[in-house]
Amino acid sequence: MRGSPLKLAVGAVLAATLLASCTSKASSAGSGAVAGTTTPAAVTTSVASSPVVTVPPVSSAPVSAGQTSAAPVTGATVTTPTSLTDLTTSPKPTPTPTKVVIPAATYAASPGLGSSGLSPRTPITVRVSHGTLADLTLTNAAGEKVKGSLSADRKSWTLGEPLGYDATYQLAGEAVGANGKAVKIDGSYSTISPDDVILANISPGDGDTVGIGAPILISLGTDIQDTIGRQNIEKAITITTVPKTEGSFAWIQHDDGWGLDWRPKVYWKPGTKVTVTANLYGVSYGDNLWGKADLTSSFTIGRAEITKGDINTHRLKVYRDGKLLFDFPTSFGLESDPGRVTRGGTYIVMSKEYLHLMSNPAYHYTNFKAYYAVRISNSGVFIHANDGTADIQGYENVTHGCANLTMTNAKAFYDQTMYGDPVEITGSSIAASQSEGDVYDWTIPWAKWQTLSALSKAYEG
C-alpha cells in the first residue's frame, strides 16, 4: 500500500540522516572518498576492507520554499504542503439570494397639476412609469367629461379638445404599478380669464368664386397692436392652395381698423382652390384679448379677367384669359385738378350696385344717380354709366375721378365682372395709395408687402 506524501517525505529525511552518519564513519576509517560521491577532482577511491554503501547523488537544484534539502526518493513524487490549510478542503460559502424590488407606478403631468391661467389650447398630457393607467378623466365644473385619449400601451393620456375660458377642470384617475398597487391621480387646471374675446371674419366667403386679384381678408374688428399677438394670429392661420401658390400675410390699415390680409405674389392662377383655416379660438392677441372662435373658408378662383384703363388714350379694355373682350371709350378724372385725378395703380372690383347715389359737397353735387356702378375703391372710385359725358368719352377726361361709360357699355361691363377682378389704371399723374380706401393691396410692391408680415425679420410693426 502506497504511503501518504507526508510519510514519504519524513522517510526520506530519516534515510538521508542515516546515510550521512554511515558516510561519516567510513570517512574516518580511510583517507579515500566515499564510493559513489564525486570529489572536486572527480577521482573515485574505493576501500577494500570496508563495506561499500552507495549513496544516491544529492540534487544541486535550488530548494523551493516549503521543501527540505534532502534528496528525493527514487520513483516517488513528493509534494510538500505550504500550509496546514492545504491539508484539508475548505467548504464554499453559500451565496446570499438577491432581493427583487418591484417598483411602484409613478406619473408626471404636463403642465403640472394645479396650474392656472392656461390658454384653452394648452396641450395636457399625463405619463406613467413602471405601470399603466387604469382610468383617467378630466371633467368641467358641471361634471361633464372632456375629450381625451389613452395611448395603446396605456402609459399616457392626452387632452383631445380645447378647454373653455375662465374655467376650472378636475383631473382624476389612477395608475397601477407592476407591483399590482394603485397610485391615485388627482388635481386641477384653470384657464385664463380674458378681458375680451374677438370674433374674426374671412373674405372671400365659403363657396365664393372670385377674380384672380382677390386678396384674403381677415377682419378682426379691433386694432391689434401687440406684435406677439399679431404673430400668434398669423401662426394660427393656414392657407392651402391647389395648385401651390406663393403668397404672404401683411397687416393693413382698413377702414374699420387694422386687419390681416394675404395675397399671392402675382395674380392667382384661374381655377385655384383655396382653403383658409383660422384656428383662432384660444389664441392670445395680446393685452389679454383672445380669439373667440375658429373659422374656415373655401373658395375658388374664377376665370382670368383683367381690366386695363389708360388715362392718356381714354380707353377701358377688358381681357378675358388673355383675349380682348371689350374696348370701351372712357372719360377719367380731370387731370388739371388733383382732387379729381383718377389715381394710377392696381385696384380690384370690390362690389356692384345697379344704382348708387353719389354725393360730393366739395364739388357741389348730391345724390347723383350712377347706374351699373362697379366700385373699385372705398375712396369713391367707380366704373359706372354716365350718358352726360357720352360725347367726350374716348377723347377727354372730365369726371370727378370715376371712369364713365355709356349706359350700354356700363351694363355690359357690370354684367360679367366679379369681385376680385383686377383693374389696372395707367398714365395717371398721381399714384394710388392707402388713401384709396379699404383694399389697396396691389398698390404695394411685393418686396414691401413681405415686410408687413409680423413674422418677417424686417417687420417693424
Short mmCIF file of C-alpha atoms in Angstrom, two decimals:
data_model
loop_
_atom_site.label_atom_id
_atom_site.label_comp_id
_atom_site.label_asym_id
_atom_site.label_seq_id
_atom_site.Cartn_x
_atom_site.Cartn_y
_atom_site.Cartn_z
CA MET A 1 0.00 0.00 0.00
CA ARG A 2 1.43 3.37 -1.08
CA GLY A 3 2.31 5.72 1.76
CA SER A 4 0.96 9.21 2.04
CA PRO A 5 3.10 12.11 0.75
CA LEU A 6 3.77 13.24 4.31
CA LYS A 7 5.10 9.85 5.37
CA LEU A 8 7.30 9.57 2.25
CA ALA A 9 8.79 12.96 2.96
CA VAL A 10 9.60 12.06 6.60
CA GLY A 11 11.13 8.76 5.49
CA ALA A 12 13.36 10.48 3.00
CA VAL A 13 14.65 12.81 5.67
CA LEU A 14 15.47 9.87 8.07
CA ALA A 15 17.22 7.92 5.30
CA ALA A 16 19.35 10.89 4.45
CA THR A 17 20.32 11.32 8.10
CA LEU A 18 21.27 7.61 8.48
CA LEU A 19 23.26 7.70 5.26
CA ALA A 20 25.12 10.80 6.35
CA SER A 21 26.00 9.04 9.62
CA CYS A 22 27.41 5.95 7.82
CA THR A 23 29.36 8.09 5.42
CA SER A 24 30.94 9.96 8.28
CA LYS A 25 32.15 6.68 9.83
CA ALA A 26 33.57 5.41 6.58
CA SER A 27 35.45 8.64 6.05
CA SER A 28 37.13 8.34 9.40
CA ALA A 29 38.38 4.74 8.59
CA GLY A 30 40.32 5.64 5.43
CA SER A 31 41.73 8.52 3.56
CA GLY A 32 39.83 7.99 0.25
CA ALA A 33 36.46 9.46 -0.81
CA VAL A 34 33.31 7.57 -0.29
CA ALA A 35 32.39 5.40 -3.26
CA GLY A 36 29.63 6.94 -5.32
CA THR A 37 30.50 10.52 -4.38
CA THR A 38 32.31 12.93 -6.61
CA THR A 39 35.33 14.78 -5.25
CA PRO A 40 36.27 18.13 -6.54
CA ALA A 41 38.99 16.43 -8.63
CA ALA A 42 36.42 13.92 -9.96
CA VAL A 43 38.59 10.92 -8.57
CA THR A 44 36.77 7.91 -7.17
CA THR A 45 38.66 5.80 -4.48
CA SER A 46 37.34 2.51 -3.12
CA VAL A 47 38.45 0.88 0.20
CA ALA A 48 38.64 -2.96 0.04
CA SER A 49 38.47 -3.59 3.75
CA SER A 50 35.33 -1.54 4.36
CA PRO A 51 31.73 -2.34 3.35
CA VAL A 52 30.50 -0.28 0.36
CA VAL A 53 27.40 1.88 0.69
CA THR A 54 26.01 3.50 -2.44
CA VAL A 55 24.50 6.94 -1.78
CA PRO A 56 22.26 8.48 -4.44
CA PRO A 57 23.59 11.83 -5.62
CA VAL A 58 22.21 14.89 -3.87
CA SER A 59 20.45 17.18 -6.34
CA SER A 60 22.12 20.55 -6.81
CA ALA A 61 18.80 22.22 -7.81
CA PRO A 62 17.76 25.09 -5.59
CA VAL A 63 15.48 24.32 -2.74
CA SER A 64 11.99 25.68 -3.09
CA ALA A 65 10.16 27.31 -0.24
CA GLY A 66 8.48 24.70 1.95
CA GLN A 67 10.73 21.83 0.74
CA THR A 68 13.54 20.05 2.63
CA SER A 69 17.08 19.82 1.26
CA ALA A 70 17.13 16.01 1.35
CA ALA A 71 17.48 14.09 -1.93
CA PRO A 72 14.18 12.80 -3.25
CA VAL A 73 13.39 9.15 -3.11
CA THR A 74 13.78 7.47 -6.47
CA GLY A 75 10.45 6.67 -8.14
CA ALA A 76 8.31 8.83 -5.81
CA THR A 77 6.91 12.32 -6.17
CA VAL A 78 7.00 14.33 -3.01
CA THR A 79 4.68 17.33 -2.56
CA THR A 80 5.36 19.46 0.46
CA PRO A 81 2.31 21.31 1.83
CA THR A 82 2.75 25.08 2.04
CA SER A 83 0.38 25.42 4.99
CA LEU A 84 -1.88 23.37 7.19
CA THR A 85 -4.96 24.65 5.37
CA ASP A 86 -3.74 22.91 2.21
CA LEU A 87 -4.11 19.58 4.01
CA THR A 88 -7.90 19.88 4.07
CA THR A 89 -10.58 21.24 1.67
CA SER A 90 -12.44 24.43 2.83
CA PRO A 91 -16.21 24.46 2.22
CA LYS A 92 -17.51 27.11 -0.34
CA PRO A 93 -19.69 29.91 1.14
CA THR A 94 -23.40 29.78 0.33
CA PRO A 95 -24.40 32.82 -1.97
CA THR A 96 -26.87 35.30 -0.48
CA PRO A 97 -30.04 35.40 -2.64
CA THR A 98 -30.70 38.78 -4.46
CA LYS A 99 -33.82 40.56 -3.32
CA VAL A 100 -36.00 41.70 -6.31
CA VAL A 101 -37.79 45.03 -5.74
CA ILE A 102 -40.83 45.67 -7.98
CA PRO A 103 -41.19 49.49 -8.34
CA ALA A 104 -44.46 51.28 -7.72
CA ALA A 105 -46.11 53.27 -10.50
CA THR A 106 -45.19 56.96 -10.84
CA TYR A 107 -46.75 59.62 -13.05
CA ALA A 108 -45.93 63.08 -14.41
CA ALA A 109 -48.46 65.65 -15.66
CA SER A 110 -47.61 68.43 -18.11
CA PRO A 111 -48.34 71.14 -17.23
CA GLY A 112 -48.18 70.29 -13.56
CA LEU A 113 -51.38 69.67 -11.65
CA GLY A 114 -52.70 72.85 -10.08
CA SER A 115 -51.59 75.08 -13.00
CA SER A 116 -53.75 78.15 -13.60
CA GLY A 117 -54.08 80.93 -16.19
CA LEU A 118 -53.73 78.41 -19.03
CA SER A 119 -54.64 79.08 -22.63
CA PRO A 120 -57.63 76.93 -23.63
CA ARG A 121 -55.40 75.34 -26.29
CA THR A 122 -52.67 74.30 -23.84
CA PRO A 123 -51.77 70.64 -24.55
CA ILE A 124 -52.19 68.49 -21.43
CA THR A 125 -50.56 65.07 -21.05
CA VAL A 126 -50.14 62.54 -18.24
CA ARG A 127 -47.42 59.89 -18.50
CA VAL A 128 -46.88 56.82 -16.30
CA SER A 129 -43.66 54.97 -15.47
CA HIS A 130 -43.47 51.43 -14.02
CA GLY A 131 -47.15 50.84 -14.66
CA THR A 132 -50.23 51.72 -16.72
CA LEU A 133 -53.21 54.00 -16.46
CA ALA A 134 -56.26 52.13 -15.20
CA ASP A 135 -58.55 55.15 -15.58
CA LEU A 136 -58.25 58.91 -16.13
CA THR A 137 -60.87 61.61 -16.74
CA LEU A 138 -60.91 65.40 -16.96
CA THR A 139 -64.26 66.99 -16.09
CA ASN A 140 -65.59 70.55 -16.13
CA ALA A 141 -67.48 72.32 -13.35
CA ALA A 142 -70.73 70.66 -14.48
CA GLY A 143 -69.18 67.19 -14.18
CA GLU A 144 -69.05 66.69 -17.95
CA LYS A 145 -66.10 64.74 -19.32
CA VAL A 146 -63.63 66.48 -21.60
CA LYS A 147 -62.36 64.51 -24.59
CA GLY A 148 -59.08 62.70 -24.04
CA SER A 149 -57.35 59.57 -25.28
CA LEU A 150 -55.19 56.80 -23.84
CA SER A 151 -52.19 55.55 -25.76
CA ALA A 152 -52.25 51.94 -26.99
CA ASP A 153 -49.88 50.86 -24.18
CA ARG A 154 -51.95 52.80 -21.62
CA LYS A 155 -48.88 54.63 -20.44
CA SER A 156 -50.06 58.13 -21.41
CA TRP A 157 -53.21 60.23 -21.69
CA THR A 158 -53.62 63.28 -23.96
CA LEU A 159 -56.25 66.04 -23.91
CA GLY A 160 -58.44 65.79 -27.01
CA GLU A 161 -60.16 69.21 -27.31
CA PRO A 162 -59.68 72.87 -26.32
CA LEU A 163 -60.85 73.95 -22.89
CA GLY A 164 -63.16 76.85 -22.09
CA TYR A 165 -62.21 80.33 -20.96
CA ASP A 166 -62.27 81.21 -17.25
CA ALA A 167 -62.95 77.61 -16.20
CA THR A 168 -61.62 75.02 -13.74
CA TYR A 169 -61.27 71.31 -14.53
CA GLN A 170 -60.66 68.29 -12.31
CA LEU A 171 -58.30 65.50 -13.33
CA ALA A 172 -58.86 62.16 -11.57
CA GLY A 173 -57.83 58.55 -12.03
CA GLU A 174 -55.21 56.04 -11.01
CA ALA A 175 -52.10 54.29 -12.28
CA VAL A 176 -51.44 50.62 -11.44
CA GLY A 177 -47.81 49.63 -10.99
CA ALA A 178 -46.06 46.39 -11.91
CA ASN A 179 -46.36 45.54 -8.23
CA GLY A 180 -50.13 45.50 -8.59
CA LYS A 181 -50.66 48.54 -6.36
CA ALA A 182 -52.72 51.55 -7.48
CA VAL A 183 -51.50 55.15 -7.24
CA LYS A 184 -54.18 57.85 -7.13
CA ILE A 185 -54.07 60.75 -9.63
CA ASP A 186 -55.93 63.86 -8.52
CA GLY A 187 -55.56 67.56 -9.38
CA SER A 188 -56.99 70.54 -11.24
CA TYR A 189 -56.35 73.01 -14.07
CA SER A 190 -57.70 76.55 -14.53
CA THR A 191 -57.80 78.64 -17.72
CA ILE A 192 -57.30 82.33 -18.46
CA SER A 193 -60.00 84.92 -17.79
CA PRO A 194 -59.89 87.29 -20.83
CA ASP A 195 -60.73 90.97 -20.84
CA ASP A 196 -62.46 90.35 -24.16
CA VAL A 197 -62.79 87.70 -26.87
CA ILE A 198 -62.69 88.79 -30.52
CA LEU A 199 -64.73 87.30 -33.37
CA ALA A 200 -62.98 87.49 -36.74
CA ASN A 201 -64.31 87.27 -40.29
CA ILE A 202 -62.86 85.83 -43.51
CA SER A 203 -63.34 87.15 -47.07
CA PRO A 204 -63.85 85.66 -49.64
CA GLY A 205 -66.59 83.64 -48.03
CA ASP A 206 -67.15 79.91 -48.12
CA GLY A 207 -68.22 78.73 -51.57
CA ASP A 208 -67.42 82.00 -53.35
CA THR A 209 -65.89 82.26 -56.81
CA VAL A 210 -63.71 85.34 -57.18
CA GLY A 211 -61.37 87.10 -59.56
CA ILE A 212 -57.65 86.49 -59.89
CA GLY A 213 -56.79 89.63 -57.89
CA ALA A 214 -58.86 88.87 -54.78
CA PRO A 215 -56.80 89.00 -51.56
CA ILE A 216 -57.78 87.08 -48.45
CA LEU A 217 -59.01 89.49 -45.78
CA ILE A 218 -59.01 88.50 -42.10
CA SER A 219 -61.08 91.18 -40.39
CA LEU A 220 -60.61 91.23 -36.62
CA GLY A 221 -62.98 94.05 -35.78
CA THR A 222 -60.48 95.69 -33.45
CA ASP A 223 -57.00 97.13 -33.61
CA ILE A 224 -54.41 94.52 -32.69
CA GLN A 225 -51.21 96.41 -31.95
CA ASP A 226 -49.27 93.82 -29.96
CA THR A 227 -46.51 92.29 -32.10
CA ILE A 228 -46.55 88.93 -30.30
CA GLY A 229 -50.34 88.89 -30.65
CA ARG A 230 -50.06 89.53 -34.39
CA GLN A 231 -47.51 86.73 -34.70
CA ASN A 232 -49.83 84.38 -32.80
CA ILE A 233 -52.66 85.20 -35.18
CA GLU A 234 -50.57 84.58 -38.30
CA LYS A 235 -49.31 81.26 -36.92
CA ALA A 236 -52.88 80.16 -36.25
CA ILE A 237 -53.97 80.64 -39.88
CA THR A 238 -53.19 78.17 -42.65
CA ILE A 239 -53.66 78.98 -46.35
CA THR A 240 -53.93 75.85 -48.51
CA THR A 241 -53.95 76.25 -52.30
CA VAL A 242 -54.23 73.83 -55.20
CA PRO A 243 -52.08 74.36 -57.18
CA LYS A 244 -49.49 75.63 -54.73
CA THR A 245 -49.31 79.42 -54.74
CA GLU A 246 -46.65 81.72 -53.32
CA GLY A 247 -48.06 84.44 -51.08
CA SER A 248 -47.64 86.28 -47.81
CA PHE A 249 -49.53 87.97 -44.97
CA ALA A 250 -49.48 91.72 -44.32
CA TRP A 251 -51.02 93.86 -41.59
CA ILE A 252 -53.12 96.50 -43.35
CA GLN A 253 -54.95 99.55 -42.03
CA HIS A 254 -58.50 99.09 -43.28
CA ASP A 255 -61.41 101.48 -42.93
CA ASP A 256 -62.62 99.71 -39.79
CA GLY A 257 -59.16 99.25 -38.22
CA TRP A 258 -56.16 97.00 -38.60
CA GLY A 259 -56.68 93.75 -40.44
CA LEU A 260 -54.61 90.87 -41.73
CA ASP A 261 -54.51 90.32 -45.50
CA TRP A 262 -52.92 87.55 -47.55
CA ARG A 263 -52.30 87.85 -51.25
CA PRO A 264 -50.32 85.91 -53.83
CA LYS A 265 -47.09 87.30 -55.23
CA VAL A 266 -48.76 87.56 -58.65
CA TYR A 267 -52.38 87.13 -59.68
CA TRP A 268 -53.99 83.79 -58.82
CA LYS A 269 -53.99 81.07 -61.44
CA PRO A 270 -57.57 80.56 -62.75
CA GLY A 271 -59.32 77.60 -61.14
CA THR A 272 -57.15 77.60 -58.00
CA LYS A 273 -58.84 76.03 -54.97
CA VAL A 274 -58.19 77.95 -51.76
CA THR A 275 -58.93 76.91 -48.18
CA VAL A 276 -58.39 79.20 -45.21
CA THR A 277 -58.23 77.54 -41.79
CA ALA A 278 -58.10 80.03 -38.93
CA ASN A 279 -57.78 78.25 -35.58
CA LEU A 280 -58.16 81.47 -33.62
CA TYR A 281 -60.05 80.17 -30.59
CA GLY A 282 -57.77 80.19 -27.57
CA VAL A 283 -55.17 82.37 -29.30
CA SER A 284 -53.74 85.32 -27.41
CA TYR A 285 -54.00 88.60 -29.34
CA GLY A 286 -52.07 90.50 -26.66
CA ASP A 287 -53.37 92.87 -23.98
CA ASN A 288 -55.49 89.99 -22.62
CA LEU A 289 -57.59 89.88 -25.80
CA TRP A 290 -58.25 86.38 -27.12
CA GLY A 291 -59.75 84.69 -30.16
CA LYS A 292 -63.43 83.81 -29.85
CA ALA A 293 -63.92 81.12 -32.49
CA ASP A 294 -62.25 79.06 -35.20
CA LEU A 295 -63.09 79.97 -38.79
CA THR A 296 -62.76 78.35 -42.21
CA SER A 297 -63.48 79.40 -45.76
CA SER A 298 -63.05 77.53 -49.03
CA PHE A 299 -63.40 79.37 -52.31
CA THR A 300 -62.39 79.12 -55.97
CA ILE A 301 -60.55 81.47 -58.30
CA GLY A 302 -62.59 82.04 -61.46
CA ARG A 303 -61.55 82.92 -65.00
CA ALA A 304 -58.67 85.32 -65.62
CA GLU A 305 -60.18 88.73 -66.35
CA ILE A 306 -58.15 91.94 -66.21
CA THR A 307 -59.50 95.43 -66.99
CA LYS A 308 -56.90 97.94 -68.18
CA GLY A 309 -57.64 101.67 -68.19
CA ASP A 310 -55.30 104.08 -69.97
CA ILE A 311 -55.86 107.68 -68.93
CA ASN A 312 -53.91 109.04 -71.91
CA THR A 313 -55.84 107.10 -74.59
CA HIS A 314 -59.19 107.39 -72.73
CA ARG A 315 -59.85 103.68 -73.21
CA LEU A 316 -61.00 100.89 -70.88
CA LYS A 317 -60.11 97.45 -72.25
CA VAL A 318 -61.27 94.15 -70.75
CA TYR A 319 -59.20 90.99 -71.32
CA ARG A 320 -60.57 87.50 -70.63
CA ASP A 321 -57.99 84.72 -70.45
CA GLY A 322 -55.57 86.90 -72.38
CA LYS A 323 -58.02 87.83 -75.18
CA LEU A 324 -59.62 91.24 -75.67
CA LEU A 325 -63.26 91.07 -74.64
CA PHE A 326 -64.26 94.79 -74.59
CA ASP A 327 -62.69 98.05 -75.70
CA PHE A 328 -64.74 100.92 -74.24
CA PRO A 329 -64.23 104.64 -74.86
CA THR A 330 -63.98 106.25 -71.42
CA SER A 331 -63.65 109.55 -69.62
CA PHE A 332 -61.49 109.54 -66.47
CA GLY A 333 -60.92 112.22 -63.82
CA LEU A 334 -59.94 115.76 -64.77
CA GLU A 335 -56.12 115.85 -64.79
CA SER A 336 -55.87 119.59 -64.11
CA ASP A 337 -57.47 119.20 -60.64
CA PRO A 338 -55.55 116.99 -58.18
CA GLY A 339 -58.78 116.41 -56.29
CA ARG A 340 -60.38 114.87 -59.37
CA VAL A 341 -57.48 112.89 -60.85
CA THR A 342 -58.09 109.15 -61.23
CA ARG A 343 -55.15 107.63 -59.34
CA GLY A 344 -52.92 105.18 -61.16
CA GLY A 345 -52.31 101.67 -59.85
CA THR A 346 -53.94 98.26 -59.48
CA TYR A 347 -57.39 98.13 -57.95
CA ILE A 348 -59.82 95.25 -57.65
CA VAL A 349 -63.57 95.08 -58.22
CA MET A 350 -64.99 95.37 -54.69
CA SER A 351 -68.76 95.45 -55.20
CA LYS A 352 -71.53 96.13 -57.71
CA GLU A 353 -74.71 98.22 -57.41
CA TYR A 354 -77.36 98.71 -60.04
CA LEU A 355 -77.93 102.23 -58.67
CA HIS A 356 -75.56 104.15 -56.43
CA LEU A 357 -76.32 107.68 -55.25
CA MET A 358 -73.17 109.80 -55.30
CA SER A 359 -72.62 112.94 -53.27
CA ASN A 360 -69.61 115.24 -53.08
CA PRO A 361 -70.44 118.51 -51.33
CA ALA A 362 -66.97 119.92 -52.06
CA TYR A 363 -67.83 119.77 -55.75
CA HIS A 364 -71.47 120.77 -55.29
CA TYR A 365 -73.39 117.62 -56.19
CA THR A 366 -75.64 115.40 -54.11
CA ASN A 367 -77.32 112.06 -54.83
CA PHE A 368 -76.16 111.82 -58.40
CA LYS A 369 -77.69 108.66 -59.91
CA ALA A 370 -74.90 106.36 -61.05
CA TYR A 371 -76.28 103.24 -62.76
CA TYR A 372 -74.38 99.97 -63.11
CA ALA A 373 -71.88 101.17 -60.57
CA VAL A 374 -68.84 98.94 -60.04
CA ARG A 375 -66.81 100.04 -57.02
CA ILE A 376 -63.02 99.73 -57.24
CA SER A 377 -62.10 101.88 -54.23
CA ASN A 378 -63.63 102.96 -50.93
CA SER A 379 -62.45 106.48 -51.69
CA GLY A 380 -65.30 106.71 -54.18
CA VAL A 381 -63.80 105.49 -57.45
CA PHE A 382 -66.35 103.61 -59.63
CA ILE A 383 -66.74 102.44 -63.18
CA HIS A 384 -70.33 103.48 -63.94
CA ALA A 385 -72.77 104.76 -66.53
CA ASN A 386 -72.96 108.48 -67.28
CA ASP A 387 -74.56 109.35 -70.56
CA GLY A 388 -73.92 113.04 -69.75
CA THR A 389 -70.27 112.56 -70.79
CA ALA A 390 -71.01 110.19 -73.69
CA ASP A 391 -69.97 112.69 -76.37
CA ILE A 392 -66.46 113.15 -74.95
CA GLN A 393 -65.81 109.57 -73.80
CA GLY A 394 -62.71 108.39 -75.61
CA TYR A 395 -61.50 111.97 -76.08
CA GLU A 396 -61.30 113.89 -72.80
CA ASN A 397 -61.03 113.26 -69.07
CA VAL A 398 -63.59 115.40 -67.24
CA THR A 399 -65.01 113.31 -64.37
CA HIS A 400 -64.53 113.66 -60.63
CA GLY A 401 -62.29 110.56 -60.52
CA CYS A 402 -64.56 107.79 -61.81
CA ALA A 403 -64.42 106.05 -65.19
CA ASN A 404 -67.55 106.98 -67.18
CA LEU A 405 -69.13 104.67 -69.75
CA THR A 406 -72.32 104.86 -71.76
CA MET A 407 -75.34 103.12 -70.29
CA THR A 408 -74.98 100.22 -72.74
CA ASN A 409 -71.26 99.74 -72.15
CA ALA A 410 -71.60 100.12 -68.39
CA LYS A 411 -74.24 97.39 -68.31
CA ALA A 412 -72.07 95.06 -70.42
CA PHE A 413 -69.16 95.53 -68.05
CA TYR A 414 -71.34 95.27 -64.93
CA ASP A 415 -73.00 92.03 -66.00
CA GLN A 416 -69.82 89.99 -66.38
CA THR A 417 -67.34 91.40 -63.85
CA MET A 418 -66.91 89.85 -60.39
CA TYR A 419 -65.34 90.59 -57.03
CA GLY A 420 -61.57 90.37 -57.21
CA ASP A 421 -61.15 91.18 -60.90
CA PRO A 422 -58.07 93.43 -61.21
CA VAL A 423 -58.46 96.93 -62.67
CA GLU A 424 -55.12 98.40 -63.75
CA ILE A 425 -55.06 102.17 -64.31
CA THR A 426 -52.02 103.63 -66.08
CA GLY A 427 -50.97 107.06 -67.31
CA SER A 428 -52.04 108.97 -64.19
CA SER A 429 -50.08 111.85 -62.66
CA ILE A 430 -50.87 110.57 -59.14
CA ALA A 431 -50.28 107.03 -57.87
CA ALA A 432 -52.90 105.10 -55.92
CA SER A 433 -52.08 104.50 -52.25
CA GLN A 434 -53.58 103.63 -48.88
CA SER A 435 -55.72 106.75 -49.20
CA GLU A 436 -57.67 104.99 -51.95
CA GLY A 437 -59.52 103.02 -49.29
CA ASP A 438 -60.05 99.56 -47.94
CA VAL A 439 -58.48 97.21 -50.47
CA TYR A 440 -55.26 98.67 -51.82
CA ASP A 441 -53.17 95.50 -51.52
CA TRP A 442 -51.93 95.52 -55.11
CA THR A 443 -50.61 99.08 -54.85
CA ILE A 444 -47.89 97.78 -52.50
CA PRO A 445 -44.81 96.26 -54.21
CA TRP A 446 -44.17 92.62 -53.35
CA ALA A 447 -40.83 93.30 -51.59
CA LYS A 448 -42.52 95.85 -49.34
CA TRP A 449 -45.58 93.63 -48.84
CA GLN A 450 -43.49 90.85 -47.32
CA THR A 451 -42.09 93.14 -44.65
CA LEU A 452 -45.63 93.84 -43.41
CA SER A 453 -45.93 90.31 -42.01
CA ALA A 454 -45.36 90.17 -38.24
CA LEU A 455 -43.32 87.01 -38.87
CA SER A 456 -40.94 88.82 -41.21
CA LYS A 457 -37.43 89.55 -39.95
CA ALA A 458 -37.82 93.04 -41.44
CA TYR A 459 -41.12 93.67 -39.65
CA GLU A 460 -41.26 96.95 -37.74
CA GLY A 461 -44.87 96.91 -36.53
#
